[in-house]
Amino acid sequence: VILEKLHLRILLKYQRDERMICSEAVLEVFLRAKVPVLPKDVVPLPGSFVESDLLIEVGQGVLSQDWL
């Protein structure tokens, strides 16, 4: 239905897999509406905390109540 509203043709490889049709249509709606796919206040990725002291303590298994 979404693809019909956007006047998009369904690609042959997606015609039998409804999950792929939905994900493609949702992405197209977001892109055409210029809605950011990720909000600006997203949580940093785990790799952002590589230098964190908390990560070192968790890795050693000595996480204290001070961190909680």
PDB file of C-alpha atoms in Angstrom:
ATOM      1  CA  VAL A   1       0.000   0.000   0.000  1.00  0.00           C
ATOM      2  CA  ILE A   2       2.810   2.408   0.910  1.00  0.00           C
ATOM      3  CA  LEU A   3       4.606   1.737  -2.357  1.00  0.00           C
ATOM      4  CA  GLU A   4       1.407   2.393  -4.289  1.00  0.00           C
ATOM      5  CA  LYS A   5       0.942   5.723  -2.507  1.00  0.00           C
ATOM      6  CA  LEU A   6       4.514   6.701  -3.376  1.00  0.00           C
ATOM      7  CA  HIS A   7       4.021   5.544  -6.990  1.00  0.00           C
ATOM      8  CA  LEU A   8       6.902   3.096  -6.681  1.00  0.00           C
ATOM      9  CA  ARG A   9       7.089  -0.225  -8.458  1.00  0.00           C
ATOM     10  CA  ILE A  10       7.820  -3.319  -6.416  1.00  0.00           C
ATOM     11  CA  LEU A  11      11.072  -4.885  -7.554  1.00  0.00           C
ATOM     12  CA  LEU A  12      10.741  -8.482  -8.669  1.00  0.00           C
ATOM     13  CA  LYS A  13      13.068  -9.784  -5.949  1.00  0.00           C
ATOM     14  CA  TYR A  14      10.833  -8.222  -3.244  1.00  0.00           C
ATOM     15  CA  GLN A  15       7.461  -9.342  -4.582  1.00  0.00           C
ATOM     16  CA  ARG A  16       7.367 -12.504  -2.497  1.00  0.00           C
ATOM     17  CA  ASP A  17       9.012 -11.278   0.714  1.00  0.00           C
ATOM     18  CA  GLU A  18       6.696  -8.905   2.572  1.00  0.00           C
ATOM     19  CA  ARG A  19       9.334  -8.028   5.186  1.00  0.00           C
ATOM     20  CA  MET A  20      11.662  -6.609   2.556  1.00  0.00           C
ATOM     21  CA  ILE A  21       8.829  -4.685   0.911  1.00  0.00           C
ATOM     22  CA  CYS A  22       7.933  -3.069   4.243  1.00  0.00           C
ATOM     23  CA  SER A  23      11.511  -2.144   5.132  1.00  0.00           C
ATOM     24  CA  GLU A  24      12.132  -0.631   1.709  1.00  0.00           C
ATOM     25  CA  ALA A  25       8.886   1.346   1.862  1.00  0.00           C
ATOM     26  CA  VAL A  26       9.574   2.640   5.360  1.00  0.00           C
ATOM     27  CA  LEU A  27      13.060   3.752   4.341  1.00  0.00           C
ATOM     28  CA  GLU A  28      11.632   5.511   1.292  1.00  0.00           C
ATOM     29  CA  VAL A  29       9.051   7.315   3.438  1.00  0.00           C
ATOM     30  CA  PHE A  30      11.751   8.487   5.859  1.00  0.00           C
ATOM     31  CA  LEU A  31      14.022   9.659   3.052  1.00  0.00           C
ATOM     32  CA  ARG A  32      11.299  11.517   1.149  1.00  0.00           C
ATOM     33  CA  ALA A  33       9.998  13.167   4.313  1.00  0.00           C
ATOM     34  CA  LYS A  34      13.598  14.128   5.198  1.00  0.00           C
ATOM     35  CA  VAL A  35      13.148  12.624   8.660  1.00  0.00           C
ATOM     36  CA  PRO A  36      16.480  11.734  10.256  1.00  0.00           C
ATOM     37  CA  VAL A  37      16.784   7.968  10.514  1.00  0.00           C
ATOM     38  CA  LEU A  38      18.774   8.337  13.741  1.00  0.00           C
ATOM     39  CA  PRO A  39      17.774  11.012  16.227  1.00  0.00           C
ATOM     40  CA  LYS A  40      20.379  13.600  17.147  1.00  0.00           C
ATOM     41  CA  ASP A  41      20.505  12.469  20.771  1.00  0.00           C
ATOM     42  CA  VAL A  42      21.354   8.823  20.123  1.00  0.00           C
ATOM     43  CA  VAL A  43      23.296   6.902  22.709  1.00  0.00           C
ATOM     44  CA  PRO A  44      26.985   6.602  21.761  1.00  0.00           C
ATOM     45  CA  LEU A  45      28.189   3.297  20.399  1.00  0.00           C
ATOM     46  CA  PRO A  46      30.058   0.905  22.709  1.00  0.00           C
ATOM     47  CA  GLY A  47      33.292   1.703  20.882  1.00  0.00           C
ATOM     48  CA  SER A  48      33.032   5.280  22.180  1.00  0.00           C
ATOM     49  CA  PHE A  49      33.807   4.066  25.683  1.00  0.00           C
ATOM     50  CA  VAL A  50      37.021   2.192  24.932  1.00  0.00           C
ATOM     51  CA  GLU A  51      39.052   4.646  27.021  1.00  0.00           C
ATOM     52  CA  SER A  52      36.556   4.691  29.898  1.00  0.00           C
ATOM     53  CA  ASP A  53      37.713   3.730  33.391  1.00  0.00           C
ATOM     54  CA  LEU A  54      34.349   2.051  33.902  1.00  0.00           C
ATOM     55  CA  LEU A  55      35.051  -0.329  31.029  1.00  0.00           C
ATOM     56  CA  ILE A  56      38.386  -1.286  32.571  1.00  0.00           C
ATOM     57  CA  GLU A  57      36.807  -1.985  35.970  1.00  0.00           C
ATOM     58  CA  VAL A  58      33.985  -4.013  34.449  1.00  0.00           C
ATOM     59  CA  GLY A  59      36.509  -6.075  32.487  1.00  0.00           C
ATOM     60  CA  GLN A  60      38.401  -6.848  35.692  1.00  0.00           C
ATOM     61  CA  GLY A  61      35.220  -7.776  37.521  1.00  0.00           C
ATOM     62  CA  VAL A  62      35.773  -5.173  40.273  1.00  0.00           C
ATOM     63  CA  LEU A  63      32.823  -2.879  39.558  1.00  0.00           C
ATOM     64  CA  SER A  64      32.126  -1.065  42.809  1.00  0.00           C
ATOM     65  CA  GLN A  65      28.936   0.548  44.118  1.00  0.00           C
ATOM     66  CA  ASP A  66      30.510   3.974  43.434  1.00  0.00           C
ATOM     67  CA  TRP A  67      29.913   3.517  39.709  1.00  0.00           C
ATOM     68  CA  LEU A  68      26.275   2.536  40.185  1.00  0.00           C
TER      69      LEU A  68
END
